[in-house]
mmCIF file of N, CA and C in Angstrom:
data_model
loop_
_atom_site.group_PDB
_atom_site.id
_atom_site.type_symbol
_atom_site.label_atom_id
_atom_site.label_comp_id
_atom_site.label_asym_id
_atom_site.label_seq_id
_atom_site.Cartn_x
_atom_site.Cartn_y
_atom_site.Cartn_z
ATOM 1 N N UNK A 1 10.926 19.638 17.829
ATOM 2 C CA UNK A 1 9.206 20.253 17.424
ATOM 3 C C UNK A 1 8.197 19.791 17.881
ATOM 4 N N UNK A 2 7.186 20.666 17.206
ATOM 5 C CA UNK A 2 6.128 20.126 17.736
ATOM 6 C C UNK A 2 5.305 19.764 16.621
ATOM 7 N N UNK A 3 4.161 19.261 16.895
ATOM 8 C CA UNK A 3 3.515 18.414 16.282
ATOM 9 C C UNK A 3 3.013 18.551 14.592
ATOM 10 N N UNK A 4 2.795 20.415 14.816
ATOM 11 C CA UNK A 4 2.626 20.678 13.231
ATOM 12 C C UNK A 4 3.605 20.788 12.825
ATOM 13 N N UNK A 5 4.861 21.094 13.291
ATOM 14 C CA UNK A 5 6.150 20.921 12.578
ATOM 15 C C UNK A 5 6.471 19.560 12.085
ATOM 16 N N UNK A 6 6.277 18.748 12.858
ATOM 17 C CA UNK A 6 7.152 17.522 11.935
ATOM 18 C C UNK A 6 5.859 17.244 11.025
ATOM 19 N N UNK A 7 4.676 17.296 11.079
ATOM 20 C CA UNK A 7 3.748 17.217 9.919
ATOM 21 C C UNK A 7 4.100 17.555 8.874
ATOM 22 N N UNK A 8 4.356 18.936 8.591
ATOM 23 C CA UNK A 8 4.540 19.631 7.794
ATOM 24 C C UNK A 8 5.913 18.848 7.027
ATOM 25 N N UNK A 9 6.678 18.793 7.932
ATOM 26 C CA UNK A 9 8.372 18.386 7.292
ATOM 27 C C UNK A 9 8.336 17.023 6.777
ATOM 28 N N UNK A 10 7.313 15.890 7.329
ATOM 29 C CA UNK A 10 7.154 15.095 6.571
ATOM 30 C C UNK A 10 5.906 14.520 5.764
ATOM 31 N N UNK A 11 5.367 15.554 5.263
ATOM 32 C CA UNK A 11 4.050 15.880 4.364
ATOM 33 C C UNK A 11 2.864 14.568 4.829
ATOM 34 N N UNK A 12 2.820 14.537 6.060
ATOM 35 C CA UNK A 12 1.432 14.347 6.590
ATOM 36 C C UNK A 12 0.507 15.429 7.390
ATOM 37 N N UNK A 13 -0.341 14.550 8.407
ATOM 38 C CA UNK A 13 -1.290 15.550 9.027
ATOM 39 C C UNK A 13 -0.907 15.108 10.930
ATOM 40 N N UNK A 14 -1.684 16.173 11.702
ATOM 41 C CA UNK A 14 -1.218 16.061 12.535
ATOM 42 C C UNK A 14 -2.080 14.794 13.152
ATOM 43 N N UNK A 15 -3.494 14.358 12.689
ATOM 44 C CA UNK A 15 -4.205 13.115 13.055
ATOM 45 C C UNK A 15 -3.778 12.238 12.597
ATOM 46 N N UNK A 16 -2.544 12.143 11.617
ATOM 47 C CA UNK A 16 -2.207 10.902 11.567
ATOM 48 C C UNK A 16 -0.880 10.905 12.498
ATOM 49 N N UNK A 17 -0.205 11.448 12.876
ATOM 50 C CA UNK A 17 0.760 11.344 13.880
ATOM 51 C C UNK A 17 -0.192 10.842 15.200
ATOM 52 N N UNK A 18 -1.397 11.947 15.781
ATOM 53 C CA UNK A 18 -1.815 11.072 16.590
ATOM 54 C C UNK A 18 -2.210 9.972 16.660
ATOM 55 N N UNK A 19 -2.402 9.437 15.628
ATOM 56 C CA UNK A 19 -2.777 7.942 15.283
ATOM 57 C C UNK A 19 -1.645 6.830 15.252
ATOM 58 N N UNK A 20 -0.889 7.167 14.842
ATOM 59 C CA UNK A 20 0.207 6.796 14.985
ATOM 60 C C UNK A 20 0.861 6.545 16.428
ATOM 61 N N UNK A 21 0.542 7.629 17.488
ATOM 62 C CA UNK A 21 0.816 7.873 18.463
ATOM 63 C C UNK A 21 -0.167 7.184 19.252
ATOM 64 N N UNK A 22 -1.025 6.696 19.403
ATOM 65 C CA UNK A 22 -2.197 5.789 19.520
ATOM 66 C C UNK A 22 -1.926 4.470 18.902
ATOM 67 N N UNK A 23 -1.247 4.310 18.230
ATOM 68 C CA UNK A 23 -1.216 2.615 17.910
ATOM 69 C C UNK A 23 0.063 2.404 18.394
ATOM 70 N N UNK A 24 1.161 3.113 19.143
ATOM 71 C CA UNK A 24 2.394 2.951 20.126
ATOM 72 C C UNK A 24 3.521 2.960 19.027
ATOM 73 N N UNK A 25 3.371 3.639 17.733
ATOM 74 C CA UNK A 25 4.139 3.660 16.454
ATOM 75 C C UNK A 25 4.865 4.830 16.573
ATOM 76 N N UNK A 26 5.020 5.697 17.563
ATOM 77 C CA UNK A 26 5.243 7.123 17.608
ATOM 78 C C UNK A 26 5.635 7.339 19.023
ATOM 79 N N UNK A 27 6.264 8.252 19.910
ATOM 80 C CA UNK A 27 6.000 8.267 21.220
ATOM 81 C C UNK A 27 6.358 9.636 21.381
ATOM 82 N N UNK A 28 5.465 10.725 21.926
ATOM 83 C CA UNK A 28 5.809 11.981 21.806
ATOM 84 C C UNK A 28 6.382 12.175 23.282
ATOM 85 N N UNK A 29 7.118 12.799 23.237
ATOM 86 C CA UNK A 29 7.688 13.722 24.812
ATOM 87 C C UNK A 29 6.692 14.703 24.960
ATOM 88 N N UNK A 30 6.430 15.050 25.938
ATOM 89 C CA UNK A 30 5.374 16.214 26.618
ATOM 90 C C UNK A 30 6.448 17.186 27.017
ATOM 91 N N UNK A 31 6.043 18.453 26.692
ATOM 92 C CA UNK A 31 6.919 20.206 27.625
ATOM 93 C C UNK A 31 6.291 20.272 28.775
ATOM 94 N N UNK A 32 6.768 21.093 29.205
ATOM 95 C CA UNK A 32 5.888 21.252 30.849
ATOM 96 C C UNK A 32 4.624 21.855 30.564
ATOM 97 N N UNK A 33 4.661 22.301 28.992
ATOM 98 C CA UNK A 33 2.913 22.943 28.749
ATOM 99 C C UNK A 33 1.914 22.428 28.488
ATOM 100 N N UNK A 34 2.690 20.694 28.430
ATOM 101 C CA UNK A 34 1.448 19.822 27.907
ATOM 102 C C UNK A 34 1.762 19.654 26.156
ATOM 103 N N UNK A 35 2.559 20.333 25.355
ATOM 104 C CA UNK A 35 2.591 19.884 24.106
ATOM 105 C C UNK A 35 3.692 18.995 23.885
ATOM 106 N N UNK A 36 2.946 18.084 22.718
ATOM 107 C CA UNK A 36 3.587 16.963 22.441
ATOM 108 C C UNK A 36 5.335 17.395 21.740
ATOM 109 N N UNK A 37 6.202 16.988 21.850
ATOM 110 C CA UNK A 37 7.552 17.395 21.513
ATOM 111 C C UNK A 37 8.186 16.202 20.501
ATOM 112 N N UNK A 38 8.672 16.322 19.505
ATOM 113 C CA UNK A 38 9.433 15.421 18.783
ATOM 114 C C UNK A 38 10.758 15.650 18.256
ATOM 115 N N UNK A 39 11.571 14.640 17.883
ATOM 116 C CA UNK A 39 13.015 14.781 17.669
ATOM 117 C C UNK A 39 13.254 14.641 16.068
ATOM 118 N N UNK A 40 14.395 14.652 15.563
ATOM 119 C CA UNK A 40 14.525 13.962 14.316
ATOM 120 C C UNK A 40 14.617 12.729 14.300
ATOM 121 N N UNK A 41 14.745 11.476 15.629
ATOM 122 C CA UNK A 41 14.414 10.177 15.438
ATOM 123 C C UNK A 41 12.985 10.189 14.729
ATOM 124 N N UNK A 42 12.034 10.860 15.571
ATOM 125 C CA UNK A 42 10.858 10.783 15.286
ATOM 126 C C UNK A 42 10.446 10.823 13.768
ATOM 127 N N UNK A 43 10.919 11.937 13.027
ATOM 128 C CA UNK A 43 10.884 12.369 11.370
ATOM 129 C C UNK A 43 11.115 11.084 10.779
ATOM 130 N N UNK A 44 12.349 10.287 11.263
ATOM 131 C CA UNK A 44 12.740 9.155 10.682
ATOM 132 C C UNK A 44 11.554 7.896 10.650
ATOM 133 N N UNK A 45 11.375 8.122 11.952
ATOM 134 C CA UNK A 45 10.070 6.670 12.242
ATOM 135 C C UNK A 45 9.088 7.187 10.979
ATOM 136 N N UNK A 46 8.440 8.297 11.208
ATOM 137 C CA UNK A 46 7.428 8.552 10.569
ATOM 138 C C UNK A 46 7.518 8.771 8.908
ATOM 139 N N UNK A 47 8.674 8.776 8.292
ATOM 140 C CA UNK A 47 9.120 8.712 6.925
ATOM 141 C C UNK A 47 9.254 7.383 6.816
ATOM 142 N N UNK A 48 9.938 6.138 7.583
ATOM 143 C CA UNK A 48 9.697 4.847 7.607
ATOM 144 C C UNK A 48 8.256 4.452 7.403
ATOM 145 N N UNK A 49 7.335 4.677 8.286
ATOM 146 C CA UNK A 49 6.166 4.276 8.280
ATOM 147 C C UNK A 49 5.785 4.602 7.145
ATOM 148 N N UNK A 50 5.668 5.966 6.465
ATOM 149 C CA UNK A 50 4.994 6.333 5.461
ATOM 150 C C UNK A 50 5.707 6.139 3.680
ATOM 151 N N UNK A 51 6.745 5.239 4.023
ATOM 152 C CA UNK A 51 7.406 5.048 3.247
ATOM 153 C C UNK A 51 6.672 3.657 2.959
ATOM 154 N N UNK A 52 6.915 2.625 3.879
ATOM 155 C CA UNK A 52 6.255 1.491 4.093
ATOM 156 C C UNK A 52 4.914 1.606 3.600
ATOM 157 N N UNK A 53 3.931 2.449 3.784
ATOM 158 C CA UNK A 53 2.423 2.149 3.401
ATOM 159 C C UNK A 53 2.400 2.504 1.848
ATOM 160 N N UNK A 54 3.263 3.423 1.238
ATOM 161 C CA UNK A 54 3.470 3.885 -0.146
ATOM 162 C C UNK A 54 3.453 2.319 -0.896
ATOM 163 N N UNK A 55 4.062 1.623 -0.171
ATOM 164 C CA UNK A 55 4.416 0.211 -0.996
ATOM 165 C C UNK A 55 3.335 -0.888 -0.456
ATOM 166 N N UNK A 56 2.200 -0.695 0.028
ATOM 167 C CA UNK A 56 1.138 -1.623 0.361
ATOM 168 C C UNK A 56 0.933 -2.377 2.148
ATOM 169 N N UNK A 57 2.021 -1.824 2.755
ATOM 170 C CA UNK A 57 1.997 -2.545 3.880
ATOM 171 C C UNK A 57 1.250 -1.592 4.666
ATOM 172 N N UNK A 58 0.579 -2.328 5.663
ATOM 173 C CA UNK A 58 -0.244 -1.644 6.784
ATOM 174 C C UNK A 58 0.613 -1.285 7.772
ATOM 175 N N UNK A 59 -0.037 -0.751 8.881
ATOM 176 C CA UNK A 59 0.343 0.034 10.123
ATOM 177 C C UNK A 59 1.026 -1.016 10.854
ATOM 178 N N UNK A 60 0.462 -2.419 10.974
ATOM 179 C CA UNK A 60 0.806 -3.132 11.722
ATOM 180 C C UNK A 60 2.414 -3.882 10.898
ATOM 181 N N UNK A 61 2.332 -4.105 9.694
ATOM 182 C CA UNK A 61 3.400 -4.404 9.096
ATOM 183 C C UNK A 61 4.285 -3.523 9.739
ATOM 184 N N UNK A 62 4.308 -2.132 9.747
ATOM 185 C CA UNK A 62 5.700 -1.205 9.689
ATOM 186 C C UNK A 62 6.479 -1.364 11.266
ATOM 187 N N UNK A 63 5.515 -2.395 12.465
ATOM 188 C CA UNK A 63 5.805 -2.244 13.437
ATOM 189 C C UNK A 63 7.299 -2.904 13.316
ATOM 190 N N UNK A 64 7.787 -4.301 13.006
ATOM 191 C CA UNK A 64 9.365 -4.180 12.977
ATOM 192 C C UNK A 64 10.482 -3.444 12.265
ATOM 193 N N UNK A 65 9.710 -2.568 11.908
ATOM 194 C CA UNK A 65 10.874 -1.504 10.982
ATOM 195 C C UNK A 65 11.189 -0.475 11.792
ATOM 196 N N UNK A 66 9.808 -0.232 12.737
ATOM 197 C CA UNK A 66 9.902 1.010 13.666
ATOM 198 C C UNK A 66 10.759 0.465 15.098
ATOM 199 N N UNK A 67 10.456 -0.555 14.780
ATOM 200 C CA UNK A 67 11.062 -1.256 16.563
ATOM 201 C C UNK A 67 13.035 -1.730 15.919
ATOM 202 N N UNK A 68 12.975 -1.622 14.848
ATOM 203 C CA UNK A 68 14.223 -2.026 14.473
ATOM 204 C C UNK A 68 14.717 -0.741 14.532
ATOM 205 N N UNK A 69 14.350 0.817 14.140
ATOM 206 C CA UNK A 69 15.190 1.972 14.356
ATOM 207 C C UNK A 69 14.989 2.385 15.761
ATOM 208 N N UNK A 70 13.926 2.227 16.412
ATOM 209 C CA UNK A 70 14.022 2.266 17.385
ATOM 210 C C UNK A 70 15.811 1.811 18.838
ATOM 211 N N UNK A 71 15.513 0.962 18.216
ATOM 212 C CA UNK A 71 16.750 -0.186 18.320
ATOM 213 C C UNK A 71 18.249 0.433 18.279
ATOM 214 N N UNK A 72 18.150 1.115 17.079
ATOM 215 C CA UNK A 72 19.786 2.123 17.101
ATOM 216 C C UNK A 72 20.024 1.635 15.757
ATOM 217 N N UNK A 73 19.324 1.077 15.084
ATOM 218 C CA UNK A 73 19.945 0.323 13.769
ATOM 219 C C UNK A 73 19.526 1.491 13.043
ATOM 220 N N UNK A 74 20.865 1.456 12.113
ATOM 221 C CA UNK A 74 20.825 2.531 10.429
ATOM 222 C C UNK A 74 19.530 2.479 9.925
ATOM 223 N N UNK A 75 19.110 1.005 9.286
ATOM 224 C CA UNK A 75 17.653 1.239 8.580
ATOM 225 C C UNK A 75 16.715 0.301 9.285
ATOM 226 N N UNK A 76 15.316 0.749 9.584
ATOM 227 C CA UNK A 76 14.896 -0.393 9.779
ATOM 228 C C UNK A 76 14.846 -1.379 8.963
ATOM 229 N N UNK A 77 14.999 -1.921 7.980
ATOM 230 C CA UNK A 77 14.785 -3.433 7.705
ATOM 231 C C UNK A 77 16.558 -4.221 8.031
ATOM 232 N N UNK A 78 17.249 -3.788 9.415
ATOM 233 C CA UNK A 78 18.272 -4.411 9.348
ATOM 234 C C UNK A 78 17.752 -5.127 10.350
ATOM 235 N N UNK A 79 16.835 -5.497 11.151
ATOM 236 C CA UNK A 79 16.077 -6.753 11.682
ATOM 237 C C UNK A 79 15.711 -7.612 11.278
ATOM 238 N N UNK A 80 15.945 -9.275 11.589
ATOM 239 C CA UNK A 80 15.090 -10.017 10.905
ATOM 240 C C UNK A 80 14.000 -10.056 10.752
ATOM 241 N N UNK A 81 13.281 -9.506 11.427
ATOM 242 C CA UNK A 81 11.525 -9.307 12.054
ATOM 243 C C UNK A 81 11.433 -8.756 11.001
ATOM 244 N N UNK A 82 11.989 -7.644 10.145
ATOM 245 C CA UNK A 82 11.694 -6.690 9.180
ATOM 246 C C UNK A 82 11.951 -7.436 7.718
ATOM 247 N N UNK A 83 12.814 -8.140 7.902
ATOM 248 C CA UNK A 83 13.457 -9.202 6.683
ATOM 249 C C UNK A 83 11.796 -10.041 6.527
ATOM 250 N N UNK A 84 11.590 -10.681 7.554
ATOM 251 C CA UNK A 84 10.389 -11.800 7.540
ATOM 252 C C UNK A 84 9.341 -11.373 7.274
ATOM 253 N N UNK A 85 8.905 -9.273 7.325
ATOM 254 C CA UNK A 85 7.443 -9.279 6.889
ATOM 255 C C UNK A 85 8.107 -8.795 5.251
ATOM 256 N N UNK A 86 9.663 -8.943 5.157
ATOM 257 C CA UNK A 86 9.610 -8.328 3.344
ATOM 258 C C UNK A 86 9.044 -9.508 2.699
ATOM 259 N N UNK A 87 9.505 -10.745 3.367
ATOM 260 C CA UNK A 87 9.680 -12.071 3.022
ATOM 261 C C UNK A 87 7.697 -11.914 2.776
ATOM 262 N N UNK A 88 7.293 -11.935 3.797
ATOM 263 C CA UNK A 88 5.830 -12.331 4.002
ATOM 264 C C UNK A 88 4.757 -11.347 2.625
ATOM 265 N N UNK A 89 5.072 -10.126 2.867
ATOM 266 C CA UNK A 89 4.953 -9.383 1.755
ATOM 267 C C UNK A 89 4.852 -9.847 0.486
ATOM 268 N N UNK A 90 6.393 -9.984 -0.294
ATOM 269 C CA UNK A 90 6.797 -10.372 -1.640
ATOM 270 C C UNK A 90 5.869 -11.790 -1.842
ATOM 271 N N UNK A 91 5.372 -12.528 -0.780
ATOM 272 C CA UNK A 91 5.026 -13.462 -1.126
ATOM 273 C C UNK A 91 3.181 -13.745 -1.257
ATOM 274 N N UNK A 92 2.904 -12.602 -0.767
ATOM 275 C CA UNK A 92 1.473 -11.629 -0.845
ATOM 276 C C UNK A 92 1.434 -11.611 -2.488
ATOM 277 N N UNK A 93 2.257 -10.819 -2.825
ATOM 278 C CA UNK A 93 2.378 -9.971 -4.281
ATOM 279 C C UNK A 93 2.451 -11.323 -5.082
ATOM 280 N N UNK A 94 3.350 -12.209 -4.902
ATOM 281 C CA UNK A 94 3.607 -13.281 -5.389
ATOM 282 C C UNK A 94 2.007 -14.201 -5.951
ATOM 283 N N UNK A 95 1.153 -14.345 -4.983
ATOM 284 C CA UNK A 95 -0.067 -14.926 -4.881
ATOM 285 C C UNK A 95 -1.205 -13.449 -5.801
ATOM 286 N N UNK A 96 -0.859 -12.450 -5.350
ATOM 287 C CA UNK A 96 -1.741 -11.803 -6.375
ATOM 288 C C UNK A 96 -1.241 -11.650 -7.809
ATOM 289 N N UNK A 97 -0.358 -11.518 -8.339
ATOM 290 C CA UNK A 97 0.216 -11.694 -9.599
ATOM 291 C C UNK A 97 -0.230 -13.235 -9.806
ATOM 292 N N UNK A 98 -0.038 -14.360 -9.325
ATOM 293 C CA UNK A 98 -0.846 -15.669 -9.999
ATOM 294 C C UNK A 98 -2.584 -15.831 -9.865
ATOM 295 N N UNK A 99 -3.006 -14.743 -9.522
ATOM 296 C CA UNK A 99 -4.163 -15.071 -9.632
ATOM 297 C C UNK A 99 -4.942 -14.008 -10.825
ATOM 298 N N UNK A 100 -3.742 -12.825 -11.033
ATOM 299 C CA UNK A 100 -3.894 -11.991 -12.064
ATOM 300 C C UNK A 100 -3.558 -12.461 -13.354
ATOM 301 N N UNK A 101 -2.870 -13.148 -13.615
ATOM 302 C CA UNK A 101 -2.042 -14.064 -14.260
ATOM 303 C C UNK A 101 -3.331 -15.211 -14.859
ATOM 304 N N UNK A 102 -3.708 -16.287 -13.764
ATOM 305 C CA UNK A 102 -4.874 -16.567 -13.925
ATOM 306 C C UNK A 102 -6.168 -16.123 -14.761
ATOM 307 N N UNK A 103 -6.682 -14.656 -14.277
ATOM 308 C CA UNK A 103 -7.527 -14.177 -14.850
ATOM 309 C C UNK A 103 -7.074 -13.717 -16.056
ATOM 310 N N UNK A 104 -5.891 -13.578 -16.233
ATOM 311 C CA UNK A 104 -5.432 -12.858 -17.799
ATOM 312 C C UNK A 104 -5.854 -14.221 -18.722
ATOM 313 N N UNK A 105 -5.293 -15.056 -18.231
ATOM 314 C CA UNK A 105 -5.348 -16.667 -18.960
ATOM 315 C C UNK A 105 -6.839 -16.843 -19.297
ATOM 316 N N UNK A 106 -7.707 -16.958 -18.936
ATOM 317 C CA UNK A 106 -9.325 -16.636 -18.899
ATOM 318 C C UNK A 106 -9.443 -15.439 -19.955
ATOM 319 N N UNK A 107 -9.591 -14.644 -19.318
ATOM 320 C CA UNK A 107 -10.061 -13.578 -20.286
ATOM 321 C C UNK A 107 -9.525 -13.802 -21.557
ATOM 322 N N UNK A 108 -8.363 -14.338 -22.198
ATOM 323 C CA UNK A 108 -7.449 -14.217 -23.433
ATOM 324 C C UNK A 108 -8.507 -15.527 -23.873
ATOM 325 N N UNK A 109 -8.416 -16.528 -23.213
ATOM 326 C CA UNK A 109 -9.275 -17.553 -23.792
ATOM 327 C C UNK A 109 -10.734 -17.455 -24.001
ATOM 328 N N UNK A 110 -11.490 -16.635 -22.909
ATOM 329 C CA UNK A 110 -12.716 -16.077 -23.764
ATOM 330 C C UNK A 110 -12.913 -15.256 -24.773
ATOM 331 N N UNK A 111 -11.699 -14.374 -24.940
ATOM 332 C CA UNK A 111 -11.713 -13.456 -25.857
ATOM 333 C C UNK A 111 -11.284 -14.373 -27.710
ATOM 334 N N UNK A 112 -10.666 -15.453 -27.278
ATOM 335 C CA UNK A 112 -10.356 -16.378 -28.597
ATOM 336 C C UNK A 112 -11.501 -16.817 -28.913
ATOM 337 N N UNK A 113 -12.351 -17.021 -27.906
ATOM 338 C CA UNK A 113 -13.558 -18.103 -28.427
ATOM 339 C C UNK A 113 -14.533 -17.071 -28.568
ATOM 340 N N UNK A 114 -14.709 -16.080 -28.701
ATOM 341 C CA UNK A 114 -15.128 -14.534 -29.084
ATOM 342 C C UNK A 114 -15.231 -14.756 -30.337
ATOM 343 N N UNK A 115 -13.890 -14.234 -30.405
ATOM 344 C CA UNK A 115 -13.209 -13.766 -31.862
ATOM 345 C C UNK A 115 -13.495 -14.997 -32.859
ATOM 346 N N UNK A 116 -13.667 -16.181 -32.532
ATOM 347 C CA UNK A 116 -13.671 -17.388 -33.470
ATOM 348 C C UNK A 116 -15.202 -17.443 -33.769
ATOM 349 N N UNK A 117 -15.830 -17.195 -32.710
ATOM 350 C CA UNK A 117 -16.735 -17.386 -33.495
ATOM 351 C C UNK A 117 -17.703 -15.931 -34.315
ATOM 352 N N UNK A 118 -16.700 -15.263 -34.224
ATOM 353 C CA UNK A 118 -17.214 -13.988 -35.439
ATOM 354 C C UNK A 118 -16.177 -13.487 -35.887
ATOM 355 N N UNK A 119 -15.631 -14.055 -36.866
ATOM 356 C CA UNK A 119 -14.341 -13.900 -37.839
ATOM 357 C C UNK A 119 -14.451 -12.863 -38.555
ATOM 358 N N UNK A 120 -13.590 -12.218 -38.830
ATOM 359 C CA UNK A 120 -13.833 -11.157 -39.815
ATOM 360 C C UNK A 120 -14.339 -9.624 -39.171
ATOM 361 N N UNK A 121 -15.335 -9.920 -37.909
ATOM 362 C CA UNK A 121 -16.108 -8.473 -37.635
ATOM 363 C C UNK A 121 -15.759 -7.917 -36.320
ATOM 364 N N UNK A 122 -15.605 -7.136 -35.984
ATOM 365 C CA UNK A 122 -15.093 -6.099 -34.710
ATOM 366 C C UNK A 122 -16.338 -6.197 -33.719
ATOM 367 N N UNK A 123 -17.860 -6.322 -34.504
ATOM 368 C CA UNK A 123 -18.334 -5.689 -33.357
ATOM 369 C C UNK A 123 -19.173 -4.704 -33.034
ATOM 370 N N UNK A 124 -18.159 -3.839 -33.728
ATOM 371 C CA UNK A 124 -18.429 -2.622 -33.135
ATOM 372 C C UNK A 124 -19.663 -1.812 -33.907
ATOM 373 N N UNK A 125 -19.837 -2.241 -35.182
ATOM 374 C CA UNK A 125 -21.194 -1.562 -35.740
ATOM 375 C C UNK A 125 -22.550 -2.355 -35.573
ATOM 376 N N UNK A 126 -22.397 -3.782 -34.972
ATOM 377 C CA UNK A 126 -23.688 -3.969 -34.523
ATOM 378 C C UNK A 126 -23.862 -3.649 -32.907
ATOM 379 N N UNK A 127 -23.470 -3.060 -32.092
ATOM 380 C CA UNK A 127 -24.041 -2.385 -31.067
ATOM 381 C C UNK A 127 -24.959 -1.221 -31.664
ATOM 382 N N UNK A 128 -25.815 -1.439 -30.290
ATOM 383 C CA UNK A 128 -27.043 -0.414 -30.050
ATOM 384 C C UNK A 128 -26.636 0.300 -29.503
ATOM 385 N N UNK A 129 -27.314 1.346 -28.955
ATOM 386 C CA UNK A 129 -26.984 2.824 -28.545
ATOM 387 C C UNK A 129 -26.309 2.578 -26.879
ATOM 388 N N UNK A 130 -27.310 1.517 -26.334
ATOM 389 C CA UNK A 130 -26.468 1.425 -25.444
ATOM 390 C C UNK A 130 -25.543 0.732 -24.549
ATOM 391 N N UNK A 131 -24.917 -0.024 -26.075
ATOM 392 C CA UNK A 131 -23.308 -0.538 -26.205
ATOM 393 C C UNK A 131 -23.767 -2.295 -25.605
ATOM 394 N N UNK A 132 -24.810 -2.264 -26.058
ATOM 395 C CA UNK A 132 -25.338 -3.944 -26.014
ATOM 396 C C UNK A 132 -24.715 -4.404 -27.771
ATOM 397 N N UNK A 133 -24.696 -5.448 -28.073
ATOM 398 C CA UNK A 133 -24.406 -6.336 -29.261
ATOM 399 C C UNK A 133 -26.090 -6.727 -29.547
ATOM 400 N N UNK A 134 -26.681 -6.231 -30.745
ATOM 401 C CA UNK A 134 -28.041 -6.780 -30.965
ATOM 402 C C UNK A 134 -28.096 -8.126 -31.007
ATOM 403 N N UNK A 135 -26.817 -8.787 -31.810
ATOM 404 C CA UNK A 135 -27.064 -9.719 -32.429
ATOM 405 C C UNK A 135 -27.037 -10.976 -30.822
ATOM 406 N N UNK A 136 -26.178 -9.957 -29.725
ATOM 407 C CA UNK A 136 -25.770 -11.372 -28.780
ATOM 408 C C UNK A 136 -27.146 -12.160 -27.891
ATOM 409 N N UNK A 137 -27.246 -13.098 -27.640
ATOM 410 C CA UNK A 137 -27.938 -13.841 -27.031
ATOM 411 C C UNK A 137 -27.703 -13.941 -25.262
ATOM 412 N N UNK A 138 -28.721 -13.564 -24.402
ATOM 413 C CA UNK A 138 -28.296 -13.584 -23.254
ATOM 414 C C UNK A 138 -28.759 -14.826 -22.213
#
């Protein structure tokens, strides 16, 4: 199949496919007239790349999965290098969650302090037209 058909089948653009090719993730064969030609395996590779990118993987992160598929494995995560990427990405997600939990804890503490200073009021009635609290001191 040609590049346009592959793009339609996998839900991406021809520009993205050319970029994948330039990055060494996709290898097009050339027909006699110079058109890029792709097969079902190429569609599978692109689907793998897109699925991984959809969950936050960079193109470079997808390389081990692509190489695993190219090596003839049934899935892109059948190889040790792919498992390593999963583990690294999970560690990154865990670190982000820790940061978000720290921010949440800080915000809850600040909210508690603010509410303790103004018991029984929600502050909405004290706001002026620009949304600032008239009684707030900066």
